[in-house]
PDB file of C-alpha atoms in Angstrom:
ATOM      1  CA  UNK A   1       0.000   0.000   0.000  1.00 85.00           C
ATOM      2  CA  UNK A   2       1.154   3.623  -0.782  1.00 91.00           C
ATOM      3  CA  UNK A   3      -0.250   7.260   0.301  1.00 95.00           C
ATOM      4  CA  UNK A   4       0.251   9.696  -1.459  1.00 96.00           C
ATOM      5  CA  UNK A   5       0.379  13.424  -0.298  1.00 97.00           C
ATOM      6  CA  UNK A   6       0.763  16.517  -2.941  1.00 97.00           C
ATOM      7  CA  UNK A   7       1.136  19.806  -1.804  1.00 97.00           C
ATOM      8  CA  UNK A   8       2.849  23.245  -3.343  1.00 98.00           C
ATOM      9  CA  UNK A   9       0.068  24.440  -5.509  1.00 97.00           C
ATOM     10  CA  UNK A  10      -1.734  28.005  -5.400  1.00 97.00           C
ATOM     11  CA  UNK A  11      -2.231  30.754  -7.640  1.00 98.00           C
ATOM     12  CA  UNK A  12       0.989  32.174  -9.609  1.00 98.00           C
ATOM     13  CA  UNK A  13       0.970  34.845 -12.132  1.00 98.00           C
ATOM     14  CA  UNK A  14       2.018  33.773 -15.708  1.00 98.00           C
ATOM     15  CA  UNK A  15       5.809  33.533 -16.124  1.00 98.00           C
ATOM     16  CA  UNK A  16       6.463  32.525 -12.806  1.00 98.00           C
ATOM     17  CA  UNK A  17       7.299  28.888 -11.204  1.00 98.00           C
ATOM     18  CA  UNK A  18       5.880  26.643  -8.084  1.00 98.00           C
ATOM     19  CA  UNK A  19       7.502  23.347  -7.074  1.00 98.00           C
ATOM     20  CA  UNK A  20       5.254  20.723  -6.554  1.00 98.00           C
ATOM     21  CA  UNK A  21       5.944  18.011  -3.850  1.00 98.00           C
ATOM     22  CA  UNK A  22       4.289  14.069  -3.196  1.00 98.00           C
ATOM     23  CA  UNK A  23       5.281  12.944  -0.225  1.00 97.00           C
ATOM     24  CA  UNK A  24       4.597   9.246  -0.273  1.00 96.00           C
ATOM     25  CA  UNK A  25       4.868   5.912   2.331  1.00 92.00           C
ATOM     26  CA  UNK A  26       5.444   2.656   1.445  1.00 81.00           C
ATOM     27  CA  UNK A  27       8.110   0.185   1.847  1.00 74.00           C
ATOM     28  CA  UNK A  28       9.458  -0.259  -1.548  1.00 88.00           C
ATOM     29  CA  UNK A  29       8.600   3.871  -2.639  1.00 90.00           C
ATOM     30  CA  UNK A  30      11.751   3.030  -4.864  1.00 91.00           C
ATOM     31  CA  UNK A  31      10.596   0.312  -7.146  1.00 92.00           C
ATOM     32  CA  UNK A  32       7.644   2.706  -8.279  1.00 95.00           C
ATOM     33  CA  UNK A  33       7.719   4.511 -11.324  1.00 97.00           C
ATOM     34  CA  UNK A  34       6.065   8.178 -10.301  1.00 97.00           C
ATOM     35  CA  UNK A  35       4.235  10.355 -12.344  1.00 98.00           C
ATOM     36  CA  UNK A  36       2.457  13.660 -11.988  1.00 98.00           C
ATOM     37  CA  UNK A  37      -0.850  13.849 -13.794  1.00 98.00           C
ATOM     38  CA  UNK A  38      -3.210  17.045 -14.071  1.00 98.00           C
ATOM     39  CA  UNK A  39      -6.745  17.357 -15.359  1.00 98.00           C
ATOM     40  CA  UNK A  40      -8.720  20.963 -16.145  1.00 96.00           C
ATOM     41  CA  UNK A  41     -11.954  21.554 -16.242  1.00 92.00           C
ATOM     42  CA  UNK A  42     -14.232  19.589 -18.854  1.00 94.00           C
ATOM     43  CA  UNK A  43     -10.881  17.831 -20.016  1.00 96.00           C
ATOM     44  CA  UNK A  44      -9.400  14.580 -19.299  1.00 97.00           C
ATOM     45  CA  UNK A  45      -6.607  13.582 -16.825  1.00 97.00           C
ATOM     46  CA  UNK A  46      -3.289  13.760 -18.657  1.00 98.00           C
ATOM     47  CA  UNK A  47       0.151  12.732 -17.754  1.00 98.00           C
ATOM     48  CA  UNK A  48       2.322  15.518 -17.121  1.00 98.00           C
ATOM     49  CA  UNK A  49       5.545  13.839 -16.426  1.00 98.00           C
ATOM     50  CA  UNK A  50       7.199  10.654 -15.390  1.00 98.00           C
ATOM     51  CA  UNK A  51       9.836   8.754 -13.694  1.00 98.00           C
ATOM     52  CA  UNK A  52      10.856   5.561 -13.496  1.00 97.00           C
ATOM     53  CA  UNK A  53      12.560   3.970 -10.618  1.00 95.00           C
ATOM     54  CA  UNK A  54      16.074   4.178 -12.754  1.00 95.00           C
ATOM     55  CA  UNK A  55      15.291   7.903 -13.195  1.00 95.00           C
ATOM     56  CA  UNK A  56      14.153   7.986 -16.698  1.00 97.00           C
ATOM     57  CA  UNK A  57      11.977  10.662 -17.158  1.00 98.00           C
ATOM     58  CA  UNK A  58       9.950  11.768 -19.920  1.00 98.00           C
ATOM     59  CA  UNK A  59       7.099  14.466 -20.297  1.00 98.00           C
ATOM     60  CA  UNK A  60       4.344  15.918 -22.146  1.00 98.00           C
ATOM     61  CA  UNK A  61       4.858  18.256 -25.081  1.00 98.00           C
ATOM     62  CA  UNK A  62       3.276  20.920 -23.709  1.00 97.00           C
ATOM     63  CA  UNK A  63       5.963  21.274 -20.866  1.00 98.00           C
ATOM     64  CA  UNK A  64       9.307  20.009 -22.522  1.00 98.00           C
ATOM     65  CA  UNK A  65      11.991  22.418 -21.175  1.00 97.00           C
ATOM     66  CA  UNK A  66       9.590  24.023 -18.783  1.00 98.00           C
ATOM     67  CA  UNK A  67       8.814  21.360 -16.148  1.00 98.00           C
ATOM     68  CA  UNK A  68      10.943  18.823 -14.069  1.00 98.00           C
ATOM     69  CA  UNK A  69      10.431  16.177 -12.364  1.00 98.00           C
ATOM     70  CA  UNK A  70      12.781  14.768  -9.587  1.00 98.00           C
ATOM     71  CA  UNK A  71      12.341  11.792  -6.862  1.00 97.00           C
ATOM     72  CA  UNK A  72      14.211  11.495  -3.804  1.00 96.00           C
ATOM     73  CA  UNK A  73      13.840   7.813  -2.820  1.00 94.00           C
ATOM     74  CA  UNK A  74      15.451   8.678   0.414  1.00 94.00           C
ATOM     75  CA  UNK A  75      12.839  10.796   1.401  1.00 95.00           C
ATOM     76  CA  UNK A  76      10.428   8.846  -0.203  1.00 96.00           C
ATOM     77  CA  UNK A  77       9.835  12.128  -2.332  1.00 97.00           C
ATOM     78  CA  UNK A  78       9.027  13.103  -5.956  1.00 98.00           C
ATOM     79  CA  UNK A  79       8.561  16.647  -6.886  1.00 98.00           C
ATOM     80  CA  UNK A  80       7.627  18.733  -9.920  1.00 98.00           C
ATOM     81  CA  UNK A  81       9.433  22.176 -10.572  1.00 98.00           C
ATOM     82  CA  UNK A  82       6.883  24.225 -13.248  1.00 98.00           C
ATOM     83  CA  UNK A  83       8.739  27.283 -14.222  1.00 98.00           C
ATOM     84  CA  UNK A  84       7.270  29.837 -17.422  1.00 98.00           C
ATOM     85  CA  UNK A  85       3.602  28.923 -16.505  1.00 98.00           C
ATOM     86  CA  UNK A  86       1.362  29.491 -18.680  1.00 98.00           C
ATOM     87  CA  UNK A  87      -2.874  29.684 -18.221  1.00 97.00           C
ATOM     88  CA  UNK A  88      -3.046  26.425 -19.838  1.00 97.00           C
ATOM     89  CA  UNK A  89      -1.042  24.484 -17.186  1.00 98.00           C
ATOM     90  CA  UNK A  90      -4.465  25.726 -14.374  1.00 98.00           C
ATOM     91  CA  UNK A  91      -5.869  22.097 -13.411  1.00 98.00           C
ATOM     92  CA  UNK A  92      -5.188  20.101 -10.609  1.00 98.00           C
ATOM     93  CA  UNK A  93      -2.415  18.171 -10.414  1.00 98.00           C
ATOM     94  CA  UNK A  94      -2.035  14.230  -8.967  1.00 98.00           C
ATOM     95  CA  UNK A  95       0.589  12.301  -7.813  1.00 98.00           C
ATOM     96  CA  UNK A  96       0.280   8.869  -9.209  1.00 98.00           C
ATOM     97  CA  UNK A  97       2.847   5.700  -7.849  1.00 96.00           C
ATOM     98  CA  UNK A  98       3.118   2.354 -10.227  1.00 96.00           C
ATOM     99  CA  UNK A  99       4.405  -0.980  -9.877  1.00 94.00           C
ATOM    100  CA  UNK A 100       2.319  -3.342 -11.900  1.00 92.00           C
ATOM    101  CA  UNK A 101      -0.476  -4.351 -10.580  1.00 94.00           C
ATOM    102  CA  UNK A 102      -0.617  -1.860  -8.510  1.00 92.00           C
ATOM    103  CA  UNK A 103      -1.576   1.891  -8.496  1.00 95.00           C
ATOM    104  CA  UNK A 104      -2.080   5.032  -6.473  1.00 96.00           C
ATOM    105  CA  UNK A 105      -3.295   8.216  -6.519  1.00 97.00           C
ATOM    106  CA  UNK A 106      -2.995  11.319  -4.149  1.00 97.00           C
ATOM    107  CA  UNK A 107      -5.727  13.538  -3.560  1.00 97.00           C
ATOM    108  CA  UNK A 108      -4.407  16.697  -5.803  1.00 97.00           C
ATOM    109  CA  UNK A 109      -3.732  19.871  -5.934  1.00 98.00           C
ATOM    110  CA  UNK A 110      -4.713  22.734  -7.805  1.00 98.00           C
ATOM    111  CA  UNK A 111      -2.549  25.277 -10.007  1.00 98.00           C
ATOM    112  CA  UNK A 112      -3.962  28.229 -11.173  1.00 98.00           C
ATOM    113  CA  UNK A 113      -2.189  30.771 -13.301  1.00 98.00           C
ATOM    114  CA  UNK A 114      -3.708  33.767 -13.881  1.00 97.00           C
ATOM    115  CA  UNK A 115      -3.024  37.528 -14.140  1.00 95.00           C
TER     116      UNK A 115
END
């Protein structure tokens, strides 16, 4: 079994950054690939970014060169720093743990950019 906890969103201007965190439990946190997800109103839930257990990463288009994701097995943490936000990133953003067949979800939370 894994929590998950997400925290670091609020409201940001365009242009600027947040760092998301997921603070999860769990014995084996580091077999887990981790992923942050976000959905916006009226759309579907879409991955944002990913890493696997290596540290592979990969991400969406729409925040190559703009987001990162890190994880901190140590600390049994995985965080997402969103700098140049932009409108289109508001949604609410999940942490999401997977080891096949397993799967978690945090609860999320929300990102808004706006002037």
């Amino acid at each position: 079994q894994v929590h998950l906890v997400e925290s670091g969103g609020g409201l940001v201007q365009p242009g600027g950054s947040l760092r998301l965190s997921c603070a999860a439990s769990g014995s084996i946190f580091r077999l887990y690939t981790m992923g942050w997800y976000r959905q916006a109103p009226g759309k579907q839930r879409e991955l944002v970014a990913g890493i696997t257990s290596g540290g592979s990463t990969k991400y969406a288009d729409s925040v190559k060169g703009r987001f990162t994701i890190s994880r901190d097995n140590a600390k049994k943490m995985v965080y997402l720093q969103m700098n140049s936000l932009k409108p289109a990133d508001t949604a609410v953003y999940y942490c999401n743990a997977n080891l096949p067949p397993s799967d978690y979800w945090g609860q999320g939370t929300q990102v808004t950019v706006s002037s």
